[in-house]
Structures are given as C-alpha cells and as structure tokens.
C-alpha cells in the first residue's frame, strides 16, 4: 500500500506543476551561438558534403541538446517537489530514498538534478539559458555559494562566471594549506652534500630540480 501511495505522489506533483511553470522551461530555446563552448557543431561539416544534410543534422543536434537540457530541469523540479513535500510532512529520509529507488534514481544523481533546478529557478529570466549549458561542476559550486547565482543574474557573462568560480576554488585551496603543520626544519639539511647528490641525478631530474630551485631562489630573495 505504501508503494502505491508514493507512486501517486509523483503523479500529484506532475499535476500540481501547472502549465505556466512548465512552459517556462519547455518553451525555452537554446541557440547555436549559446552552445559554441559546449558543442562543436562544425564537426558535422565533415560528415557530408551535402549542405542541406549538414544543416539538417545541425538542427537536430540542437533539438536533442534542448530536449536533454530542459528534461534535466523538469526532472529536477519533480524531485525537488517530492523532497520538499516529504520534508514538510516530517517523513524520514528513508521514504525519499525508497521513492527514488522505485523510480530508478540513486540519491546522488537525484541531488544533481535538484541542484541544477535550484540554480535555474533562482537565476533571472535572461540568465536561465546559461544555466542549462553549464557543467555539473560549475552548477555544484553555484549551489554551494549563492553569490555566484547573484553574479550571473547581475549580467556577468558565462566565461566571466566560470573564471570567477575557478579563481575562488584556487583561493579556497590556498587558504586550506595548513602551514602550521609544516616544519621547515625538516629541510634545513636538504642541501648538505648538494654536489654529490646532483651527480647521482639523471638529466631529466636535473632539469626538474633546476626549475624548482629557480622558484625557491625567487621566493627567498624577493
């Protein structure tokens, strides 16, 4: 009986979505220009010399991408609705996972769908197409840090957005470097018998050592 009720919830969610919200996604069209950094449509030119056939294939490639991209958001919306409804009812996480299994979704895949839907839903109308073309890694970062969604909604370009996110990741890694646990004293004797140690190295190793020594020299002699 429980399985039947859970399945019915999915049907209810699909019915409750309403035509207006669904059309916001379904009626959206991602253009060839917006997919330049995602799909290399020029490769299709090498398939045939028939220009009409090439254009036909390009058009249908765009159709496929549009269908797939919009389907991800629509599925994310359904998964979000079910997750939130179960949460509001105080249902255990176990019920949600059972429902996912019933519909052939694992928990992590479902979370990725929900994240993209969240970012899509939060973005301004003119930025939503960009969300549809972003990699999952970028979507994950935007979901974790809402300021990136604000940047996108404020008119930042896709390339600038990705550069900002990548720069933030580098900063975070540098901040996580724990210099307190690093002992410089362990390396004080590193250069004892330096000449002898160098003689044992292969040419490739000497070149690599030279590269790092030059970096060390620049840092220590600023």
Short mmCIF file of N, CA and C in Angstrom, two decimals, residues 4-5 15 25 39 88 96 114 119 158:
data_model
loop_
_atom_site.label_atom_id
_atom_site.label_comp_id
_atom_site.label_asym_id
_atom_site.label_seq_id
_atom_site.Cartn_x
_atom_site.Cartn_y
_atom_site.Cartn_z
N UNK A 4 2.20 2.19 -3.45
CA UNK A 4 1.17 2.80 -4.29
C UNK A 4 1.01 4.27 -3.94
N UNK A 5 1.03 4.59 -2.63
CA UNK A 5 0.89 5.97 -2.20
C UNK A 5 2.06 6.82 -2.66
N UNK A 15 0.90 16.83 -11.71
CA UNK A 15 -0.35 17.55 -11.94
C UNK A 15 -0.31 18.94 -11.32
N UNK A 25 10.08 26.42 -18.91
CA UNK A 25 11.20 25.58 -19.30
C UNK A 25 11.01 25.04 -20.71
N UNK A 39 29.15 22.45 -27.67
CA UNK A 39 29.10 21.55 -28.83
C UNK A 39 29.90 22.12 -30.00
N UNK A 88 8.39 18.44 4.63
CA UNK A 88 7.37 19.19 5.35
C UNK A 88 6.47 18.28 6.17
N UNK A 96 12.09 8.92 1.18
CA UNK A 96 12.55 9.59 -0.04
C UNK A 96 13.46 8.67 -0.85
N UNK A 114 18.38 18.13 -8.67
CA UNK A 114 17.79 19.15 -7.80
C UNK A 114 18.65 20.41 -7.74
N UNK A 119 19.41 26.21 -9.12
CA UNK A 119 20.15 27.30 -9.73
C UNK A 119 19.34 27.93 -10.87
N UNK A 158 29.01 34.17 -19.25
CA UNK A 158 29.28 32.78 -18.88
C UNK A 158 30.76 32.56 -18.62
#
